[in-house]
Coordinates of C-alpha atoms in Angstrom, one line a residue:
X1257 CA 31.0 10.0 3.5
X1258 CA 29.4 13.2 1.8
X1259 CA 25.5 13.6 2.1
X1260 CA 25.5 12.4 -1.3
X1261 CA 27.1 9.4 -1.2
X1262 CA 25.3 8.5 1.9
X1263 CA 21.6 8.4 -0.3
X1264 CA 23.3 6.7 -2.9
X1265 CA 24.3 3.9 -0.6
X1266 CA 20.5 4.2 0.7
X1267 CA 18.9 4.0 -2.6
X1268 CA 21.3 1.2 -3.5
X1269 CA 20.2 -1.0 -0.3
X1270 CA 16.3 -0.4 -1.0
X1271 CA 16.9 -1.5 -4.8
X1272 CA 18.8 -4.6 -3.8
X1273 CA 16.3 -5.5 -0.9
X1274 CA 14.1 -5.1 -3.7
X1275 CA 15.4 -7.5 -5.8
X1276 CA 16.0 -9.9 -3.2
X1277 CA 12.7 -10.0 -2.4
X1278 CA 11.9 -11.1 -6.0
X1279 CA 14.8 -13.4 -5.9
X1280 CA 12.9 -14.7 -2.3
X1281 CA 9.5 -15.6 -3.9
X1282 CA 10.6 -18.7 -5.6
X1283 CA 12.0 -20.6 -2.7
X1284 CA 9.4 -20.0 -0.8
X1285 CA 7.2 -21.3 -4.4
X1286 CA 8.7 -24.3 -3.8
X1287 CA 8.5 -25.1 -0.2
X1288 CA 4.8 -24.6 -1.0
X1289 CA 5.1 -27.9 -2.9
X1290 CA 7.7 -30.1 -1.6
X1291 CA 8.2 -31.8 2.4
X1292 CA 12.3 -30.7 2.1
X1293 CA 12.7 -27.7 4.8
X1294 CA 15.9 -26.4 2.8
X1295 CA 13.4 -24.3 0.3
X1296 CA 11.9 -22.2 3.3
X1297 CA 15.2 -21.6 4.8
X1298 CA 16.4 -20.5 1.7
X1299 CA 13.5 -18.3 1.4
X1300 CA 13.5 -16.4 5.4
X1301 CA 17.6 -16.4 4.8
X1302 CA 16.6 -13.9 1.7
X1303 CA 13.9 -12.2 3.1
X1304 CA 15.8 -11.4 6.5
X1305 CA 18.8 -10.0 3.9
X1306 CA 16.2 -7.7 2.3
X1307 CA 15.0 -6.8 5.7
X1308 CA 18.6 -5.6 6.8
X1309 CA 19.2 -3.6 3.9
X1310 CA 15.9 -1.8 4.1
X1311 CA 17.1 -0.9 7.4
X1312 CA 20.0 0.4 6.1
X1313 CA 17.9 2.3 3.6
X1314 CA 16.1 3.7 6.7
X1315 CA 18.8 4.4 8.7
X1316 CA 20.8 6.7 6.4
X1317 CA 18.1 8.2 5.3
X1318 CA 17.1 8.9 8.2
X1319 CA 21.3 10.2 8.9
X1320 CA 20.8 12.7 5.8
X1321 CA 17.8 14.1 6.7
X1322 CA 18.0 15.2 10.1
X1323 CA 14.4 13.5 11.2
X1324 CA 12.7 10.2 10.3
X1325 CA 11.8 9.6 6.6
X1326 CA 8.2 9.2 6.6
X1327 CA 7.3 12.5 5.5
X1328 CA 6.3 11.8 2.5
X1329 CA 4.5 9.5 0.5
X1330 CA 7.5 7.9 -1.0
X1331 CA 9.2 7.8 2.6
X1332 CA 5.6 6.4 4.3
X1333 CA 5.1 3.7 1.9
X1334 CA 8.7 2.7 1.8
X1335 CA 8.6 2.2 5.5
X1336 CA 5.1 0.8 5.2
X1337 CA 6.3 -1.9 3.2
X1338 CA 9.7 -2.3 5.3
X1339 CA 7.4 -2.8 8.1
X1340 CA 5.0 -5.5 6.5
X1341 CA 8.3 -7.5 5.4
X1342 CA 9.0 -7.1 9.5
X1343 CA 5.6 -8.0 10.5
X1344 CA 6.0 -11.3 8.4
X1345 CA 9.4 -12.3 10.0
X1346 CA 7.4 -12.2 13.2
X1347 CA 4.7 -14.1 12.4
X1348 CA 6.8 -16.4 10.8
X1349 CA 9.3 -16.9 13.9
X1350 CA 5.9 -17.7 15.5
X1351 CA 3.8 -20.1 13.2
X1352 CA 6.5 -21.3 11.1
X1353 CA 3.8 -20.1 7.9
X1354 CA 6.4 -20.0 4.6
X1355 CA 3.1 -19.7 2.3
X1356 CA 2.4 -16.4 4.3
X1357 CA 6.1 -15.1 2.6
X1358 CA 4.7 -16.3 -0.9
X1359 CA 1.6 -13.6 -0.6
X1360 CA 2.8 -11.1 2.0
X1361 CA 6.5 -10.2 -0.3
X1362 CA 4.3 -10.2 -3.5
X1363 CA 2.4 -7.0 -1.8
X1364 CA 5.0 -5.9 0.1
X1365 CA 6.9 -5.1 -3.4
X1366 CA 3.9 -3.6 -5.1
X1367 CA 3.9 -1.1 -1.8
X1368 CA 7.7 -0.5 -2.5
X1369 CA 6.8 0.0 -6.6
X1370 CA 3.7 2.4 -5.9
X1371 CA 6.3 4.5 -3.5
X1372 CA 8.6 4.6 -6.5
X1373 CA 6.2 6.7 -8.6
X1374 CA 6.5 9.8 -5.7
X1375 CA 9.4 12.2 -5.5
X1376 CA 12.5 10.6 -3.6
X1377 CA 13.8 14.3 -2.6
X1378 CA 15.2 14.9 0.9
X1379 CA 13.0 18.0 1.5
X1380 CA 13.0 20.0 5.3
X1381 CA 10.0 19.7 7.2
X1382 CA 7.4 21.7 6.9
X1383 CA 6.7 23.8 10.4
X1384 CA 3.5 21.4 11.5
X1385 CA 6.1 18.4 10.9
X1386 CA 8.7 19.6 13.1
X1387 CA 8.3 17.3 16.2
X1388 CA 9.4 14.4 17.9
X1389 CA 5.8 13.3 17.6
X1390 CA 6.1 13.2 13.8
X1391 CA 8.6 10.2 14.6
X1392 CA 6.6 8.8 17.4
X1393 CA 3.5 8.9 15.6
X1394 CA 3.7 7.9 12.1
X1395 CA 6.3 4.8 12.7
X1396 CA 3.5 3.4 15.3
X1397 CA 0.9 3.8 12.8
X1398 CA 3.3 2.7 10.2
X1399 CA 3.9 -0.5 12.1
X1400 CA 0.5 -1.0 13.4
X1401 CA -0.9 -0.8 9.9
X1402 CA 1.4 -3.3 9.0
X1403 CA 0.7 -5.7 11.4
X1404 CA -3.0 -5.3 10.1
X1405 CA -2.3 -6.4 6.9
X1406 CA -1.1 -9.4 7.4
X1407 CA -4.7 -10.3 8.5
X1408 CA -5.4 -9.6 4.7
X1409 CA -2.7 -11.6 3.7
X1410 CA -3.7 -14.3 5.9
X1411 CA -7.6 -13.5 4.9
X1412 CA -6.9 -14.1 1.1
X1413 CA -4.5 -17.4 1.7
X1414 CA -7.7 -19.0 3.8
X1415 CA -10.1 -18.7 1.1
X1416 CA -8.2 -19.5 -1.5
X1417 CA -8.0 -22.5 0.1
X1418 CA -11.7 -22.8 1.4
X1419 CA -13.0 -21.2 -1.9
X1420 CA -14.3 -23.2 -4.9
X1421 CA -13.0 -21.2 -8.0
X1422 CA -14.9 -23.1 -10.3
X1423 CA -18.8 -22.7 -8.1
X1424 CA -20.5 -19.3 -9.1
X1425 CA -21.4 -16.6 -6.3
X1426 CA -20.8 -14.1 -4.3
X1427 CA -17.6 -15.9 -2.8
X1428 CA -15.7 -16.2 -5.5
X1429 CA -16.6 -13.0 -7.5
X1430 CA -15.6 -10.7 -4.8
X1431 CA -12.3 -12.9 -4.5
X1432 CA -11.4 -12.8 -7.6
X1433 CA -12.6 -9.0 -7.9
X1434 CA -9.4 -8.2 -5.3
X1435 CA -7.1 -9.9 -7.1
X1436 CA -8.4 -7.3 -10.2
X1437 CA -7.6 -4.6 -8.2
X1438 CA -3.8 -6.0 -7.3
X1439 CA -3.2 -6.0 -10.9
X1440 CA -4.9 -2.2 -11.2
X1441 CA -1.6 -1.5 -8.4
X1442 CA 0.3 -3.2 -10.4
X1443 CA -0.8 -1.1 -13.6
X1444 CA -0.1 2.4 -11.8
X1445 CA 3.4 0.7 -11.4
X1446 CA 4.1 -0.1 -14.9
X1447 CA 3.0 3.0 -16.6
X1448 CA 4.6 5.5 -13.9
X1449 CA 7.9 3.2 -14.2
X1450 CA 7.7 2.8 -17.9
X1451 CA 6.6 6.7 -18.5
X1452 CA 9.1 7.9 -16.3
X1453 CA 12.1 6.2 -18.2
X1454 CA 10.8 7.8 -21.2
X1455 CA 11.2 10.8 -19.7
X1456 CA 7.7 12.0 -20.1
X1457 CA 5.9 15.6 -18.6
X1458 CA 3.4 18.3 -19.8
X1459 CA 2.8 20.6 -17.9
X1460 CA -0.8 22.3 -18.2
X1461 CA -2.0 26.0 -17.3
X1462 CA -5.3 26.9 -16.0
X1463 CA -7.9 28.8 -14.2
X1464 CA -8.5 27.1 -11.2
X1465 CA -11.9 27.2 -8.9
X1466 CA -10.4 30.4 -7.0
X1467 CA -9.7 32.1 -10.8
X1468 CA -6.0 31.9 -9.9
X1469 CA -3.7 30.5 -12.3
X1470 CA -2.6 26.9 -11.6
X1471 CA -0.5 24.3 -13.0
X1472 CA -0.4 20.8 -13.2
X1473 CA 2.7 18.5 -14.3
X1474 CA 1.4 15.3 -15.9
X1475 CA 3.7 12.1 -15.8
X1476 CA 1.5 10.6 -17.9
X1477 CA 0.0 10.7 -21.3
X1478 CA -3.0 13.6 -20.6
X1479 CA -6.2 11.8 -20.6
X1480 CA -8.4 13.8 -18.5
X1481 CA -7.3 17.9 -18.2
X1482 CA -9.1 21.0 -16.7
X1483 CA -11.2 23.0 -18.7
X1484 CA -9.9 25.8 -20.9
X1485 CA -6.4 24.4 -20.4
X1486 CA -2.9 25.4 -22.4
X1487 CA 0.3 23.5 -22.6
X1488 CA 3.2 25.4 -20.5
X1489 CA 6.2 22.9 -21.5
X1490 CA 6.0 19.7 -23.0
X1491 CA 8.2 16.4 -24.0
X1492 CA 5.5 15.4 -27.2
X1493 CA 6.9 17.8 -29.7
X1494 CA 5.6 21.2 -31.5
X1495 CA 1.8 21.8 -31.0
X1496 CA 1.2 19.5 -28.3
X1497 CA -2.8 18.5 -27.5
X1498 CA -3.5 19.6 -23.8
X1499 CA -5.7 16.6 -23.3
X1500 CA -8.5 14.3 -24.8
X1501 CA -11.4 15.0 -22.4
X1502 CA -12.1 18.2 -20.2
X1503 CA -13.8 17.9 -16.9
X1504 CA -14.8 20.5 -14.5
X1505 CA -12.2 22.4 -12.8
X1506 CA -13.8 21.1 -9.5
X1507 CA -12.1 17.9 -10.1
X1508 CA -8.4 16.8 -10.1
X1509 CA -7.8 16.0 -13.5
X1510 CA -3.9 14.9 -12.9
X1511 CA -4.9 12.8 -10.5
X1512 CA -8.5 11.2 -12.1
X1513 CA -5.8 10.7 -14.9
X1514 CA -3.8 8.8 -13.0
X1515 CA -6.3 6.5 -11.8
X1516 CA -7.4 6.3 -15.2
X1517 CA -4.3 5.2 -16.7
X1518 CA -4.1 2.7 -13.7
X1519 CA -7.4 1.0 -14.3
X1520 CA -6.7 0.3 -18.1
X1521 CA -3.5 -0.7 -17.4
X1522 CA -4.5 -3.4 -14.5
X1523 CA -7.6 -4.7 -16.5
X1524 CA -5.1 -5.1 -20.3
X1525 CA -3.0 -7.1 -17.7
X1526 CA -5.5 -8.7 -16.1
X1527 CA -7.3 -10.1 -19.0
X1528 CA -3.9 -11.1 -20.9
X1529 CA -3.4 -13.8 -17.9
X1530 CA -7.1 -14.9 -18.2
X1531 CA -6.8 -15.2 -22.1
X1532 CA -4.3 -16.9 -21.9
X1533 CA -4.5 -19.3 -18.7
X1534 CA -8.2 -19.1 -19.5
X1535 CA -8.6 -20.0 -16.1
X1536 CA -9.6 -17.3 -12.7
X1537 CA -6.7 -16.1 -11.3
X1538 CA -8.1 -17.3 -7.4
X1539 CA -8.2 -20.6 -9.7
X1540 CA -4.2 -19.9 -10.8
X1541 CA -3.4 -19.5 -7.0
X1542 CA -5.5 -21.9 -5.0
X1543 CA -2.5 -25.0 -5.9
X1544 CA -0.8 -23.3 -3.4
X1545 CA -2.5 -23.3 -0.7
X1546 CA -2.7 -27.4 -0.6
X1547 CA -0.8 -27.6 2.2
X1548 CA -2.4 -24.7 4.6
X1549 CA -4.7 -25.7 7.2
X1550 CA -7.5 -23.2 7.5
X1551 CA -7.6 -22.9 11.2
X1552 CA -3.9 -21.7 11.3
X1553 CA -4.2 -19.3 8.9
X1554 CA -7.7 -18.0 10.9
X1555 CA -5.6 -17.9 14.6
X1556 CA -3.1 -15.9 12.4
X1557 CA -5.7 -13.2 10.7
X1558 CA -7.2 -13.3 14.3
X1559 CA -3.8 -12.9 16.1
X1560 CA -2.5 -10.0 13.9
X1561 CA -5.8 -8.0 14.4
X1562 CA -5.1 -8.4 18.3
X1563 CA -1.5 -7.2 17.8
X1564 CA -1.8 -4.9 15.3
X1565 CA -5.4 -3.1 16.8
X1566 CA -3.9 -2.1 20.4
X1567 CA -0.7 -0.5 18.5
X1568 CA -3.4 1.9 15.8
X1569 CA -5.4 3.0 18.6
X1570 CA -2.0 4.4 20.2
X1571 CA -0.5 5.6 17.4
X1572 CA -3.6 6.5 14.9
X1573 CA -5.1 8.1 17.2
X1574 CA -3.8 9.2 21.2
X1575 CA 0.0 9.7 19.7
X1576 CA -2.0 11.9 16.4
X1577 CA -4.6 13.5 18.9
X1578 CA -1.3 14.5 21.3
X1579 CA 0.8 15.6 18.1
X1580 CA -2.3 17.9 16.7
X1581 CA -2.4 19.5 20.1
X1582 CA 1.2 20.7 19.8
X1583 CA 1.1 21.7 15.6
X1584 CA -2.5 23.3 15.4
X1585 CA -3.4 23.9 19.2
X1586 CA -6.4 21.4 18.8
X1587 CA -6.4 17.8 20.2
X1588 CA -9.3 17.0 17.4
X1589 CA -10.7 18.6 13.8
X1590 CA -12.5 16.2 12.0
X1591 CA -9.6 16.6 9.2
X1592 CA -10.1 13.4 6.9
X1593 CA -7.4 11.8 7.8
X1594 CA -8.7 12.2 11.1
X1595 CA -12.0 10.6 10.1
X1596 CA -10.6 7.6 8.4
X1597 CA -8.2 7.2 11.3
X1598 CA -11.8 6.8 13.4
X1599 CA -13.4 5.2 11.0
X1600 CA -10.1 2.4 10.7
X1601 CA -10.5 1.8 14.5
X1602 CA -14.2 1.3 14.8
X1603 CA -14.0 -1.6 12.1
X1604 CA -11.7 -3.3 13.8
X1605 CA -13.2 -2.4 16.9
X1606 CA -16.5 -4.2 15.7
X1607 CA -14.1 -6.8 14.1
X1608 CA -12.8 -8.0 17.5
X1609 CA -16.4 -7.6 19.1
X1610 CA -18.1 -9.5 16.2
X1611 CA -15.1 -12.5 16.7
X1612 CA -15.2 -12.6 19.9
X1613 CA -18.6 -12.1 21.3
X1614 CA -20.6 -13.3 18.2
X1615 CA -18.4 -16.4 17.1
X1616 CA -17.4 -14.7 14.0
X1617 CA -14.9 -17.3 13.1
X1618 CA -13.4 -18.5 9.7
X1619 CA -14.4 -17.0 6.7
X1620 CA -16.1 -13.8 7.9
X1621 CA -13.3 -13.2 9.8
X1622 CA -11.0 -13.9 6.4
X1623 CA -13.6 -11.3 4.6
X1624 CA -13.4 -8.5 7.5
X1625 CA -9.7 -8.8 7.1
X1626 CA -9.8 -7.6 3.5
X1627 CA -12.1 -5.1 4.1
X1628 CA -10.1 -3.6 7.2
X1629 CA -7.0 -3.8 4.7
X1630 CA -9.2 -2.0 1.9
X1631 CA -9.8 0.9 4.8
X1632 CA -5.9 1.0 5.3
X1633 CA -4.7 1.3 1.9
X1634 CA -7.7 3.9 1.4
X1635 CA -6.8 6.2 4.3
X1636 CA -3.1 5.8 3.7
X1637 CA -3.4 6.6 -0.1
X1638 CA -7.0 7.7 -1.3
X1639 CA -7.3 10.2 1.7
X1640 CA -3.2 11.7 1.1
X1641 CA -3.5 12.0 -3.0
X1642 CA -6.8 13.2 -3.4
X1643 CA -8.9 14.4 -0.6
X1644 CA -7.9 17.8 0.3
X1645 CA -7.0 18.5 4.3
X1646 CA -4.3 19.3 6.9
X1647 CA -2.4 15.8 5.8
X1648 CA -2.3 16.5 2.4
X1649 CA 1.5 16.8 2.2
X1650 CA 1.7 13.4 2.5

């Protein structure tokens, strides 16, 4: 088979693991519910299906390429989320957990849909890439973060079911605040997808900090756009408007537009299902968490941080302290991602201590969990997109 037909077949196999996965979320709905076992099988028969042709995604990729596609932000995320579909089966093999499936392939295909926005072009690697450590690193921390996060998933499904959506505090606000920022994911994911079938780009010209000329190629509508900025090409017609606001050229107005566009998207989503439920969306999910027991779910968050801690601290930081060494001659730089590679493995570091040598059981293990999974998705998307460093072609 030509090169061609070879990422064809493995953007084929993603899309229908993709779809399987949606297909998977019902069973595992209704073993939730009901004492008949058929529903989870049903649901681990589909998940393990979308699990193989992910692989097969990977592994022709991978064929085309020449190296291991996870240079990239599509390729990382991909295999991020191919790796959290993984990390389930295994926890699932262990603790027989089907409600873990109903949260964990919900995220796992938000992962896959924010990968989606980013170019899926086979590109060669760029000279600091070129290394078997690339491989050897990345899939380890790939893997290892993956692991991690089903302590969130694990976190969240314990206190939704020790939670009391309808008392007011602290509990249930911050709760219900990370379910607002799951729909602000799922708002970069609708406009990107729905802005991108439309076909939609400006491209903008300016001045940047450095007074050289610099352009930027929105894929959606221009909100926020440098000062002093002209429209290059456009899709809007004659006479296009560069922007609505102008901020400093300090600041990354493609990318502040993004976010932008994300936030009001999330929150028009997010208060449509309140309007209309009229009821908390922890308050929407709790019913299905009737059957948990909150002490397996905690020996699960508790378990994957053991598992998942070991693995980042090999490949977050000796495997990336050993790869610097070979690309930039240095074993350490305090590059961001650097820092927030640190800063990962201290929390959970001080996670493990606080669990193990100060009792920190239950529900403050549950909240560490989210906050260690807030640190992940930061480092791994935050620290890429907009923080400038060595890692930034991610």
């Amino acid at each position: 088979m030509s090169s061609q037909s070879l990422l064809s077949l493995s953007s084929t196999a993603l899309y229908i693991s993709f779809l399987t996965y949606l297909i998977a979320i019902i069973p595992f709905g209704l073993s939730v519910k009901s004492k008949k076992k058929i529903f989870s099988a049903v649901g681990i028969t589909l998940t393990t299906i979308g699990f193989v042709l992910q692989l097969v995604y990977f592994a022709t990729r991978w064929y085309v390429a020449g190296h291991a596609p996870v240079s990239n932000m599509y390729e990382f995320m991909t295999f991020f989320g191919i790796m959290l579909i993984g990390s389930f089966l295994i926890m699932y093999f262990l603790y027989r957990q089907s409600v873990i499936g109903l949260f964990a392939l919900p995220i796992a295909l938000l992962i896959l849909g924010f990968a989606n926005a980013f170019s899926k072009d086979v590109a060669p690697l760029i000279p600091a890439l070129q290394s078997e450590w690339l491989t050897i690193h990345v899939i380890t921390v790939a893997f290892s973060s993956a692991v991690l996060s089903i302590s969130f998933v694990t976190g969240i499904i314990f206190l939704l079911k020790t939670v009391n959506p309808s008392h007011k505090g602290k509990q249930t606000f911050f709760l219900e605040l990370v379910m607002y920022f799951m729909f602000v994911v799922l708002g970069f994911i609708t406009m990107t997808s729905t802005f991108s079938v439309m076909g939609y780009t400006k491209s903008l010209q300016f001045e940047n900090r450095t007074s050289e000329m610099e352009v930027y190629t929105y894929k959606l509508p221009a909100i926020t756009v440098p000062t002093n900025a002209i429209v290059v090409e456009s899709t809007e017609g004659t006479n296009p408007q560069s922007g609505l606001i102008e901020i400093p050229n300090t600041i990354h107005s493609q990318k502040l537009n993004t976010i932008i566009w994300s936030f009001l998207a999330g929150t028009i989503l997010y208060m449509l299902i309140r309007l209309v439920t009229r009821r908390k969306i922890i308050a929407l999910l709790k019913p299905l968490t009737s059957k948990v027991h909150a002490d397996t779910m905690d020996e699960i968050t508790y378990r994957s941080v053991v598992i998942g801690f070991p693995l980042f601290a090999l490949g977050g930081l000796l495997f990336a302290m050993i790869w610097a060494h070979y690309a930039w001659s240095r074993f350490w730089g305090w590059d961001p991602k650097e820092v927030w590679a640190l800063i990962t493995f201290l929390f959970y570091a001080g996670m493990l201590h606080l669990r193990i040598g100060k009792g920190w059981e239950g529900e403050k293990t549950a909240w560490m969990a989210i906050i260690g999974f807030g640190i992940i998705i930061f480092n791994q998307v935050f620290v890429n997109l907009i923080i400038s460093g060595l890692h930034s072609y991610a």
